[in-house]
Structures are given as structure tokens and as C-alpha cells.
């Protein structure tokens, strides 16, 4: 009964029957018979489950090359001279070449140790879609605001004084808090999502191979991916929308009042809201004149009409 390489267990008996591919073979030692020992050639073999070291003895070094598909009968998997675990045929085992496999290597495998790498393409592909998707959230929040029409501004010219009084700086401050909230969401969700992930970050070229394009299709077919995107959007957009709603409902600005009047096609009175703005602007101009500092006067003043 054949076993897979991942199921091999060290033992002192010749009971291993398996089939594998010779991935790479170490070069023949320069002084193989210097100490009267039979020459050995360590090699790296693998199947679809794992990769292990295989020790070739004597004539086996010349009988098998990289890419050969080999069937091992009555092999042994044990420590060799107390150093490392090796799979080998031994005196009772038998090796038979049953085919060839053509492979192309980017680099020569490290023969000093066998490493099991659990890298995943999910990291890079998901980060790409994540950045494109989540970076537009602050833009979507500002898209909820509608610019005032020229007709509304002409009917309510006092809104110009509101804008000149520096009230737009509040929007900039709010935008800073929105970006801070976005940064916190990005940090918390991604750190927790990849907390137990052992994969490494992968680097790709600007124009990936054709096989890379199929990864996105497989990724989009997974419900957890879209659940993660919806979770990020909900957590990121929720506080921003709630803050805008409560501000526009319980403490609306002059611009919010005009926007509401435009939607309802009604009239609104901004005198009560702009009275404090006018007082602050008047005291500010008086202070600037007292200090002999030039002040840019607005083109329009509420008392001019």
C-alpha cells in the first residue's frame, strides 16, 4: 500500500512504498571514496503533499536525475548517521523509474534543509482590492453634501458672510477626524484578520502572468471576502454618517439649512443663525482696526440693503 510523503513516520523497518518526483539532486562529491565509504548523493523529492530528503547510494546517483518520477518499494525513512531524516531504498528496497516530469525552476532549492512554506496569494490580491475599495469611503461621505445653487445664494447673500467667517474650517477638522477613523478601522480589522496567518507578503511585477487574473475570480466567489468588505464599509462609514446625521438634525449650520430648504423648495430665515456670526465678525474687524492691521472687507454686508 502506497503512502504519501506527508504521512511518513520514522521507523527502522523497510515498509515504505511510495511514488515521488526527483526535484533536485546534489552534485556528486569530489572525493567520494577517500575514506573507503560508498558515495551518497542527497536529493530533494516531492509529491503533491510534501517534500523530503532522499539519499541515493552508489550507482543510484547516476541512475536518476531531476524530473524523474520514481516508485520506491520497501524503502526506509530514518535518521542517517544521527543527523537528519532521510528517505532511502536501503539494502532491501527497490527504486524504479516510471516516468519523467518536466519542470522549470526559478532558483535552485536549498539542499541544507526542507522548509514548508504556506504562502498565499490572498494577501496581495485582497490588499489590492481592499485599498481600491476602502480608499473611496471618505470621498463617498463628502458626496452626500450638495452644493448650493446660484439662485439660492442670490436669494440669501448673507451666506457669504458665514463662509467668510471661517466656518469652513470646521469641515476640514471633521475631515481630519474622518481620516483618523479610517486609519483606526484599517489597523484594527486587518491586524485581527491576519493575526494567526503565517504566510509571507508576496511581491508581484507590474504586469503579472496570465494565471494571476484567475485568482481574483476565485477570490470573489468566496462569501467571507465580501463579508469582510461589507464589515469594513459598515464600520468605516457608520460613525461618519451618524455624526453627519446628528449634526445636521440637532445643530444644523446655515449651509445645512439652505440645503434643506432647497430640497423642500421652501423659504428659510437665516438671521437668527447668522446674528452671532455678524457680531463675531464686527468685533473681529474692530480689533484689527485698533491694531492697525488691514482687514479684507467682504463685498456684501447684511446692513447694506
Coordinates of C-alpha atoms in Angstrom, one line a residue:
X1 CA 0.0 0.0 0.0
X2 CA 1.5 3.3 -1.1
X3 CA 1.7 6.2 1.4
X4 CA 2.1 10.0 0.8
X5 CA 5.2 11.8 1.8
X6 CA 3.4 13.8 4.4
X7 CA 2.4 10.6 6.2
X8 CA 5.9 9.2 6.6
X9 CA 6.9 8.2 10.1
X10 CA 10.5 7.5 11.1
X11 CA 11.0 3.7 11.6
X12 CA 13.7 1.1 11.5
X13 CA 12.0 -1.2 9.0
X14 CA 11.7 -1.2 5.3
X15 CA 8.0 -0.7 4.9
X16 CA 7.7 2.5 2.8
X17 CA 6.0 2.2 -0.6
X18 CA 5.5 5.5 -2.4
X19 CA 5.9 7.4 -5.7
X20 CA 7.5 10.8 -6.0
X21 CA 9.3 13.2 -8.3
X22 CA 13.0 13.9 -8.0
X23 CA 13.0 17.7 -7.7
X24 CA 16.8 18.3 -7.4
X25 CA 19.9 16.3 -6.8
X26 CA 23.1 17.4 -5.1
X27 CA 26.3 17.2 -7.1
X28 CA 28.5 14.1 -6.8
X29 CA 31.1 14.6 -4.0
X30 CA 34.6 15.3 -5.3
X31 CA 36.3 12.7 -3.0
X32 CA 33.6 10.1 -2.6
X33 CA 35.8 7.1 -1.9
X34 CA 38.5 8.9 0.0
X35 CA 37.6 7.1 3.3
X36 CA 36.5 3.8 1.7
X37 CA 32.8 4.6 2.0
X38 CA 30.3 4.2 -0.7
X39 CA 29.3 7.5 -2.2
X40 CA 26.0 9.1 -1.4
X41 CA 24.0 11.8 -3.2
X42 CA 21.4 13.6 -1.2
X43 CA 18.4 14.8 -3.3
X44 CA 15.1 16.5 -2.8
X45 CA 12.0 14.6 -3.7
X46 CA 8.3 15.6 -3.5
X47 CA 4.8 14.6 -4.3
X48 CA 1.5 16.6 -4.1
X49 CA 1.6 16.5 -0.3
X50 CA 5.1 17.2 0.9
X51 CA 8.9 17.3 0.2
X52 CA 11.6 15.2 1.9
X53 CA 15.3 14.4 1.5
X54 CA 16.1 11.2 -0.3
X55 CA 19.5 9.6 -0.1
X56 CA 20.9 8.0 -3.3
X57 CA 23.6 5.3 -2.9
X58 CA 26.3 4.2 -5.3
X59 CA 25.0 3.7 -8.8
X60 CA 21.7 5.3 -7.9
X61 CA 23.4 8.7 -8.2
X62 CA 23.8 8.2 -11.9
X63 CA 20.6 6.3 -12.5
X64 CA 18.2 9.1 -11.5
X65 CA 18.1 12.8 -12.5
X66 CA 15.9 15.8 -11.7
X67 CA 12.4 15.4 -13.1
X68 CA 12.3 11.6 -12.9
X69 CA 9.2 10.0 -11.5
X70 CA 10.3 7.2 -9.2
X71 CA 8.4 4.4 -7.5
X72 CA 10.0 3.2 -4.2
X73 CA 9.3 -0.2 -2.9
X74 CA 10.2 -1.4 0.7
X75 CA 12.0 1.8 1.5
X76 CA 13.0 3.1 4.9
X77 CA 12.6 6.6 6.5
X78 CA 15.0 7.1 9.3
X79 CA 18.0 9.1 10.6
X80 CA 21.2 8.9 8.6
X81 CA 24.3 8.9 10.8
X82 CA 22.3 10.6 13.5
X83 CA 22.0 13.9 11.7
X84 CA 18.9 14.3 9.5
X85 CA 15.9 12.3 8.5
X86 CA 16.3 10.7 5.0
X87 CA 14.2 8.5 2.9
X88 CA 16.2 5.8 1.1
X89 CA 15.9 2.4 -0.5
X90 CA 18.4 0.6 1.8
X91 CA 19.6 -2.9 1.2
X92 CA 16.1 -4.4 0.9
X93 CA 14.4 -1.6 -1.0
X94 CA 14.0 -1.1 -4.7
X95 CA 13.8 2.0 -6.9
X96 CA 12.2 2.1 -10.4
X97 CA 11.9 5.0 -12.8
X98 CA 8.3 5.1 -14.1
X99 CA 8.3 8.4 -16.0
X100 CA 9.6 11.9 -16.4
X101 CA 8.2 15.2 -15.4
X102 CA 9.3 18.5 -17.0
X103 CA 9.7 21.4 -14.5
X104 CA 11.2 24.9 -14.7
X105 CA 12.8 26.3 -11.7
X106 CA 13.3 30.0 -10.8
X107 CA 16.0 29.2 -8.3
X108 CA 17.8 26.1 -7.1
X109 CA 16.2 24.7 -3.9
X110 CA 18.3 24.9 -0.7
X111 CA 19.6 21.4 0.0
X112 CA 20.5 22.2 3.6
X113 CA 17.0 22.0 4.9
X114 CA 13.4 21.3 3.8
X115 CA 11.1 24.1 4.6
X116 CA 7.3 24.1 4.3
X117 CA 6.1 27.5 3.0
X118 CA 2.5 28.4 3.5
X119 CA 2.4 31.5 1.3
X120 CA -0.9 32.5 -0.1
X121 CA -1.9 34.8 -3.0
X122 CA -4.8 36.0 -0.9
X123 CA -2.6 38.6 0.8
X124 CA -1.6 40.6 -2.2
X125 CA -4.8 40.3 -4.2
X126 CA -7.0 41.1 -1.2
X127 CA -4.9 44.1 -0.2
X128 CA -5.1 45.5 -3.8
X129 CA -9.0 45.2 -3.8
X130 CA -9.1 46.4 -0.2
X131 CA -7.1 49.6 -0.9
X132 CA -9.1 50.5 -4.0
X133 CA -12.5 49.8 -2.3
X134 CA -11.8 51.4 1.1
X135 CA -9.9 54.5 -0.1
X136 CA -13.1 55.8 -1.7
X137 CA -15.1 55.8 1.6
X138 CA -14.1 59.4 2.6
X139 CA -15.0 60.6 -0.8
X140 CA -18.4 59.0 -0.6
X141 CA -19.1 60.8 2.7
X142 CA -18.4 64.2 1.1
X143 CA -20.6 63.2 -1.9
X144 CA -23.6 63.3 0.5
X145 CA -23.3 67.1 0.6
X146 CA -24.9 69.0 -2.3
X147 CA -23.6 72.4 -3.4
X148 CA -25.9 75.4 -3.1
X149 CA -27.3 76.6 -6.4
X150 CA -26.6 80.1 -7.7
X151 CA -30.3 81.0 -7.2
X152 CA -30.2 80.1 -3.6
X153 CA -27.1 82.1 -2.9
X154 CA -28.6 85.1 -4.7
X155 CA -31.7 84.9 -2.6
X156 CA -29.7 84.5 0.6
X157 CA -26.5 86.6 0.1
X158 CA -25.8 86.5 3.9
X159 CA -24.4 83.0 3.4
X160 CA -21.3 84.7 2.0
X161 CA -20.6 86.2 5.4
X162 CA -21.0 82.8 7.0
X163 CA -18.4 81.4 4.7
X164 CA -16.0 84.4 5.2
X165 CA -16.2 84.0 8.9
X166 CA -14.1 80.8 8.7
X167 CA -16.9 78.3 9.3
X168 CA -15.5 76.1 6.5
X169 CA -12.6 75.3 8.8
X170 CA -14.9 73.0 10.7
X171 CA -15.3 70.9 7.6
X172 CA -11.6 70.5 7.4
X173 CA -11.4 69.5 11.1
X174 CA -14.2 67.0 10.5
X175 CA -12.4 65.6 7.5
X176 CA -9.3 65.0 9.7
X177 CA -11.4 63.0 12.2
X178 CA -12.8 61.0 9.3
X179 CA -9.3 60.1 8.1
X180 CA -8.3 59.2 11.7
X181 CA -11.3 57.0 12.0
X182 CA -10.4 55.3 8.7
X183 CA -6.9 54.7 9.9
X184 CA -8.1 53.1 13.1
X185 CA -10.6 50.8 11.2
X186 CA -7.8 49.7 8.7
X187 CA -5.5 48.9 11.6
X188 CA -7.9 47.0 13.8
X189 CA -9.6 44.9 11.2
X190 CA -6.5 43.9 9.2
X191 CA -4.5 43.1 12.3
X192 CA -7.2 40.9 13.7
X193 CA -7.8 39.3 10.3
X194 CA -4.2 38.3 9.8
X195 CA -3.4 37.7 13.5
X196 CA -2.9 33.9 13.1
X197 CA -1.7 34.0 9.4
X198 CA 1.8 32.6 8.9
X199 CA 2.1 33.4 5.3
X200 CA 4.6 35.9 4.0
X201 CA 3.9 39.1 2.0
X202 CA 4.5 38.5 -1.7
X203 CA 5.8 40.9 -4.3
X204 CA 4.4 40.9 -7.9
X205 CA 5.5 42.5 -11.1
X206 CA 3.6 45.4 -12.6
X207 CA 2.2 43.1 -15.3
X208 CA 1.5 39.7 -13.7
X209 CA 1.3 36.5 -15.5
X210 CA -2.0 35.3 -17.1
X211 CA -2.6 32.9 -14.2
X212 CA -2.8 35.8 -11.8
X213 CA -6.1 37.0 -13.3
X214 CA -7.9 33.8 -12.4
X215 CA -7.1 34.3 -8.7
X216 CA -9.4 37.3 -8.4
X217 CA -12.3 35.4 -9.9
X218 CA -11.8 32.6 -7.3
X219 CA -11.4 35.2 -4.6
X220 CA -14.7 37.0 -5.5
X221 CA -16.6 33.7 -5.3
X222 CA -15.8 33.3 -1.6
X223 CA -18.5 34.8 0.7
X224 CA -16.0 35.6 3.5
X225 CA -14.3 38.0 1.2
X226 CA -17.4 40.1 0.6
X227 CA -18.4 39.8 4.2
X228 CA -15.1 41.3 5.1
X229 CA -15.6 44.2 2.6
X230 CA -19.1 44.9 4.0
X231 CA -17.8 44.8 7.5
X232 CA -15.0 47.3 6.7
X233 CA -17.5 49.6 4.9
X234 CA -20.0 49.4 7.7
X235 CA -17.5 50.1 10.5
X236 CA -15.9 52.8 8.4
X237 CA -19.0 54.6 7.2
X238 CA -21.2 54.1 10.3
X239 CA -19.6 56.7 12.6
X240 CA -19.2 59.2 9.8
X241 CA -22.8 59.0 8.7
X242 CA -24.1 59.0 12.2
X243 CA -22.0 62.1 13.1
X244 CA -23.3 64.0 10.0
X245 CA -26.9 63.0 10.7
X246 CA -26.9 64.2 14.3
X247 CA -25.0 67.4 13.3
X248 CA -27.5 68.2 10.5
X249 CA -30.5 67.3 12.7
X250 CA -29.7 68.9 16.1
X251 CA -27.2 71.5 15.2
X252 CA -27.6 72.5 11.6
X253 CA -25.4 75.2 10.1
X254 CA -26.5 77.9 7.8
X255 CA -25.4 75.8 4.8
X256 CA -27.4 72.8 6.1
X257 CA -30.5 75.0 6.5
X258 CA -30.3 76.2 2.9
X259 CA -29.7 72.7 1.6
X260 CA -32.8 71.5 3.5
X261 CA -34.8 74.5 2.0
X262 CA -33.6 73.6 -1.5
X263 CA -34.8 70.0 -1.1
X264 CA -38.2 71.1 0.2
X265 CA -38.4 74.1 -2.1
X266 CA -39.3 76.4 0.8
X267 CA -38.0 79.6 2.3
X268 CA -35.8 79.9 5.4
X269 CA -34.7 82.7 7.7
X270 CA -31.0 82.8 8.5
X271 CA -31.0 85.9 10.6
X272 CA -31.0 84.0 13.9
X273 CA -28.2 81.7 12.9
X274 CA -26.1 84.5 11.4
X275 CA -26.5 87.0 14.2
X276 CA -23.7 85.5 16.2
X277 CA -21.6 85.3 13.1
X278 CA -22.2 89.0 12.4
X279 CA -21.4 90.0 16.0
X280 CA -18.1 88.0 15.9
X281 CA -17.2 89.4 12.6
X282 CA -17.8 93.0 13.7
X283 CA -15.8 92.6 16.9
X284 CA -13.0 91.0 14.9
X285 CA -12.9 93.9 12.4
X286 CA -12.8 96.4 15.3
X287 CA -9.9 94.6 16.9
X288 CA -8.0 94.5 13.7
X289 CA -8.6 98.2 13.0
X290 CA -7.5 99.1 16.6
X291 CA -4.2 97.2 16.0
X292 CA -3.7 99.0 12.6
X293 CA -4.0 95.7 10.7
X294 CA -5.5 95.8 7.3
X295 CA -8.7 93.8 7.0
X296 CA -10.2 92.5 3.8
X297 CA -13.8 93.7 3.9
X298 CA -16.5 91.5 2.3
X299 CA -18.1 92.7 -0.9
X300 CA -21.5 92.5 0.8
X301 CA -22.7 93.3 4.3
X302 CA -26.1 92.4 5.9
X303 CA -26.7 96.1 6.8
X304 CA -26.2 97.4 3.2
X305 CA -29.7 96.5 2.0

